[in-house]
Tab-separated table of C-alpha atoms in Angstrom:
chain	number	residue	atom	x	y	z
K	452	MET	CA	92.497	90.283	96.413
K	453	PRO	CA	95.750	92.203	97.015
K	454	ALA	CA	95.541	95.991	96.687
K	455	ILE	CA	97.319	97.458	93.675
K	456	PHE	CA	98.275	100.676	95.351
K	457	SER	CA	101.043	101.597	97.763
K	458	ARG	CA	99.800	102.045	101.308
K	459	ARG	CA	102.619	104.478	102.044
K	460	LEU	CA	100.513	107.321	100.673
K	461	ILE	CA	97.201	108.214	102.299
K	462	TRP	CA	95.699	109.591	99.106
K	463	PHE	CA	96.670	106.435	97.276
K	464	GLN	CA	94.814	104.370	99.858
K	465	LEU	CA	91.707	106.162	98.626
K	466	ALA	CA	92.253	104.805	95.129
K	467	SER	CA	93.097	101.391	96.567
K	468	GLY	CA	89.852	101.326	98.497
K	469	ALA	CA	87.905	102.312	95.394
K	470	LEU	CA	89.423	99.449	93.460
K	471	GLY	CA	88.693	97.139	96.366
K	472	ALA	CA	85.051	98.147	96.057
K	473	CYS	CA	85.240	97.314	92.370
K	474	LEU	CA	86.343	93.806	93.321
K	475	GLU	CA	83.174	93.264	95.378
K	476	PRO	CA	80.425	93.864	92.799
K	477	ALA	CA	77.643	92.495	95.010
K	478	LYS	CA	78.066	95.520	97.293
K	479	TYR	CA	78.348	98.114	94.545
K	480	MET	CA	75.966	97.155	91.765
K	481	LYS	CA	73.490	99.974	92.358
K	482	ARG	CA	73.474	102.338	89.412
K	483	HIS	CA	74.536	105.415	91.386
K	484	ALA	CA	77.599	103.625	92.756
K	485	ILE	CA	79.176	103.257	89.327
K	486	GLY	CA	79.806	106.954	88.896
K	487	THR	CA	80.949	107.264	92.517
K	488	LEU	CA	83.551	104.510	92.133
K	489	LEU	CA	85.107	105.715	88.920
K	490	GLY	CA	84.799	109.312	90.061
K	491	CYS	CA	86.833	108.394	93.131
K	492	LEU	CA	89.613	107.095	90.906
K	493	ILE	CA	89.542	110.201	88.718
K	494	ALA	CA	89.728	112.371	91.834
K	495	ALA	CA	92.696	110.353	93.068
K	496	ALA	CA	94.352	110.882	89.693
K	497	GLY	CA	93.981	114.625	90.181
K	498	ILE	CA	95.685	114.329	93.554
K	499	TRP	CA	98.522	112.378	91.943
K	500	MET	CA	99.171	115.171	89.469
K	501	ALA	CA	99.241	117.668	92.337
K	502	ASN	CA	101.896	115.690	94.227
K	503	PRO	CA	105.145	115.385	92.208
K	504	ALA	CA	106.590	112.952	94.755
K	505	ALA	CA	103.858	110.497	93.802
K	506	ALA	CA	104.564	110.629	90.058
K	507	ALA	CA	105.793	107.031	90.092
K	508	GLU	CA	102.211	105.964	90.880
K	509	LYS	CA	100.835	107.383	87.615
K	510	HIS	CA	100.577	104.064	85.862
K	511	GLU	CA	98.951	102.315	88.822
K	512	LEU	CA	96.178	104.903	88.617
K	513	ALA	CA	95.933	104.446	84.849
K	514	ALA	CA	95.659	100.677	85.368
K	515	ALA	CA	92.959	101.109	88.016
K	516	ILE	CA	90.935	103.449	85.807
K	517	CYS	CA	91.240	101.066	82.839
K	518	TYR	CA	90.087	98.170	85.017
K	519	SER	CA	87.136	100.161	86.355
K	520	ILE	CA	86.054	101.173	82.844
K	521	ALA	CA	86.248	97.536	81.716
K	522	LYS	CA	84.143	96.469	84.712
K	523	PHE	CA	81.330	98.745	83.572
K	524	ALA	CA	81.567	98.127	79.830
K	525	GLU	CA	79.440	95.598	77.979
K	526	TRP	CA	80.718	93.775	74.918
K	527	PRO	CA	80.910	90.261	73.458
K	528	LEU	CA	83.959	89.052	75.351
K	529	GLU	CA	85.920	86.237	73.766
K	530	PRO	CA	87.732	84.320	76.521
K	531	GLY	CA	90.901	82.446	75.626
K	532	LYS	CA	91.004	78.670	75.329
K	533	ASP	CA	91.731	78.544	79.054
K	534	GLY	CA	88.513	80.440	79.786
K	535	ASN	CA	90.315	83.575	80.943
K	536	ILE	CA	89.995	87.151	79.682
K	537	TYR	CA	93.230	88.704	78.421
K	538	LEU	CA	94.509	92.271	78.759
K	539	GLY	CA	97.447	93.006	76.475
K	540	VAL	CA	99.866	95.751	77.512
K	541	TYR	CA	102.009	97.403	74.820
K	542	SER	CA	104.592	98.735	77.207
K	543	GLU	CA	107.602	97.909	79.335
K	544	GLY	CA	108.965	99.202	82.613
K	545	GLU	CA	106.634	101.001	85.014
K	546	PRO	CA	103.407	100.622	82.949
K	547	ALA	CA	103.990	96.885	82.571
K	548	ARG	CA	104.557	96.464	86.317
K	549	ALA	CA	101.435	98.476	87.137
K	550	PHE	CA	99.170	96.463	84.852
K	551	ALA	CA	100.737	93.185	85.978
K	552	SER	CA	99.200	93.925	89.384
K	553	LEU	CA	95.779	93.352	87.813
K	554	ASP	CA	96.654	89.778	86.865
K	555	GLY	CA	94.221	87.317	88.433
K	556	HIS	CA	91.529	89.902	89.241
K	557	PRO	CA	87.909	88.987	88.399
K	558	LEU	CA	86.248	90.467	85.320
K	559	LYS	CA	82.793	89.562	84.041
K	560	GLY	CA	82.787	86.274	85.933
K	561	LYS	CA	86.151	85.259	84.483
K	562	GLU	CA	89.765	85.684	85.547
K	563	LEU	CA	91.746	88.535	84.039
K	564	ARG	CA	95.188	87.602	82.747
K	565	VAL	CA	97.692	90.314	81.824
K	566	ALA	CA	100.132	89.715	78.971
K	567	GLY	CA	102.907	91.905	77.613
K	568	VAL	CA	102.702	92.405	73.845
K	569	ASP	CA	104.532	94.492	71.243
K	570	ARG	CA	104.577	95.047	67.499
K	571	THR	CA	106.502	91.794	66.969
K	572	THR	CA	104.017	89.649	68.907
K	573	ASN	CA	102.093	87.032	66.940
K	574	GLN	CA	98.890	88.677	65.752
K	575	MET	CA	96.725	85.820	67.019
K	576	GLU	CA	98.060	86.388	70.535
K	577	ILE	CA	97.099	90.057	70.298
K	578	GLN	CA	93.686	89.280	68.828
K	579	ARG	CA	92.847	86.991	71.757
K	580	CYS	CA	93.026	90.026	74.063
K	581	SER	CA	89.674	91.545	74.987
K	582	ILE	CA	91.458	94.689	76.217
K	583	LEU	CA	94.580	96.366	74.851
K	584	PHE	CA	96.512	99.199	76.502
K	585	THR	CA	98.908	101.381	74.506
K	586	ALA	CA	101.079	104.359	75.411
K	587	THR	CA	102.594	105.392	72.050
K	588	ALA	CA	101.005	106.404	68.744
K	589	LYS	CA	102.805	103.596	66.891
K	590	ASP	CA	101.537	100.977	69.321
K	591	LEU	CA	98.000	102.376	69.117
K	592	LYS	CA	98.015	102.156	65.310
K	593	HIS	CA	99.331	98.604	65.511
K	594	ALA	CA	96.665	97.573	68.027
K	595	LEU	CA	93.878	99.049	65.888
K	596	ASP	CA	95.244	97.475	62.692
K	597	VAL	CA	95.672	94.017	64.209
K	598	THR	CA	92.243	93.900	65.848
K	599	ARG	CA	90.550	95.439	62.779
K	600	GLY	CA	87.368	96.532	64.507
K	601	GLY	CA	86.997	93.288	66.450
K	602	PRO	CA	85.505	93.199	69.981
K	603	THR	CA	88.616	94.586	71.674
K	604	LEU	CA	88.485	97.509	74.117
K	605	VAL	CA	91.501	99.612	73.072
K	606	ILE	CA	92.620	102.109	75.726
K	607	HIS	CA	95.403	104.586	75.003
K	608	LEU	CA	97.429	106.751	77.402
K	609	ARG	CA	98.318	109.881	75.446
K	610	GLY	CA	101.578	111.675	76.148
K	611	LYS	CA	101.512	115.387	77.021
K	612	GLU	CA	102.850	116.498	73.649
K	613	GLU	CA	101.512	113.590	71.619
K	614	LYS	CA	99.142	114.166	68.723
K	615	ILE	CA	97.459	111.128	67.213
K	616	SER	CA	95.249	110.686	64.166
K	617	TYR	CA	93.791	107.347	65.278
K	618	GLU	CA	90.808	106.913	67.560
K	619	PRO	CA	91.032	104.407	70.423
K	620	CYS	CA	87.910	103.395	72.327
K	621	VAL	CA	89.062	105.334	75.393
K	622	GLU	CA	91.939	107.786	75.688
K	623	LEU	CA	93.563	108.721	79.007
K	624	PHE	CA	95.365	112.069	79.134
K	625	GLU	CA	97.065	114.533	81.471
K	626	SER	CA	95.609	118.029	81.640
K	627	ARG	CA	95.559	120.804	84.243
K	628	ASN	CA	97.088	118.630	86.929
K	629	LYS	CA	94.611	115.809	86.413
K	630	LEU	CA	94.427	112.458	84.671
K	631	GLY	CA	91.214	112.359	82.658
K	632	PHE	CA	89.752	110.390	79.788
K	633	ASP	CA	87.857	110.819	76.532
K	634	ALA	CA	85.464	108.281	75.049
K	635	TYR	CA	85.129	107.685	71.301
K	636	LEU	CA	81.687	106.367	70.400
K	637	SER	CA	82.435	105.498	66.769
K	638	PRO	CA	85.161	102.887	67.468
K	639	LEU	CA	83.189	101.657	70.472
K	640	LYS	CA	80.159	101.062	68.251
K	641	GLN	CA	82.277	99.443	65.525
K	642	ARG	CA	83.608	97.018	68.130
K	643	ASN	CA	80.150	96.405	69.626
K	644	ILE	CA	81.198	97.833	73.009
K	645	GLN	CA	78.900	99.880	75.225
K	646	LEU	CA	80.094	102.041	78.110
K	647	ASN	CA	77.691	102.623	80.989
K	648	SER	CA	76.103	106.076	80.838
K	649	SER	CA	77.472	106.875	84.303
K	650	VAL	CA	80.981	106.256	82.982
K	651	LEU	CA	80.374	108.463	79.935
K	652	LYS	CA	79.273	111.299	82.214
K	653	LEU	CA	82.729	111.244	83.815
K	654	ALA	CA	84.512	111.561	80.467
K	655	ALA	CA	86.074	114.944	79.717
K	656	ASN	CA	84.824	114.608	76.140
K	657	VAL	CA	82.550	112.133	74.384
K	658	HIS	CA	83.435	112.115	70.693
K	659	ARG	CA	80.417	111.108	68.642
K	660	GLY	CA	81.818	111.521	65.137
């Protein structure tokens, strides 16, 4: 599989290698490797925040972390009629290009297809997505409303000054020169999604309410 990350940056090769490991599950299925893999991506995210010149790579790292979390989540996936698993991206520009790089990657024995969606997209097309990525509060609310607690892993990238009153399954955020994530157990449970305990240990916060 082609690497998502730019090979022009040494630190970004680290993240690329970690994702490459994720694409070869037979070599990395031991329990201790799960935390190591995702931890590598989180560490690379911290390096990104410390290097302003690499800011354009932010969304590639977000995409890689989302993909890694999905790899180690368990839920009743509902493949499309074509047998593929769909990831819907509520964004344009750089985020859309970053997530498009995941198109065709393997996930749970199926092929991952990436589709751009927005608040005008037919609801059935959004509901067929097993994973949804949002980057604005309005898009997050729309994603949660349309899926209505169905088996969809909703991942939100929170802006620095953004305050939201809706709980996604996983929330990525920037803090202290790092890109981290929180996990929300209530929406995960409502959607019948389980995150591996090794992944939860890497979360900055695990919200249980």
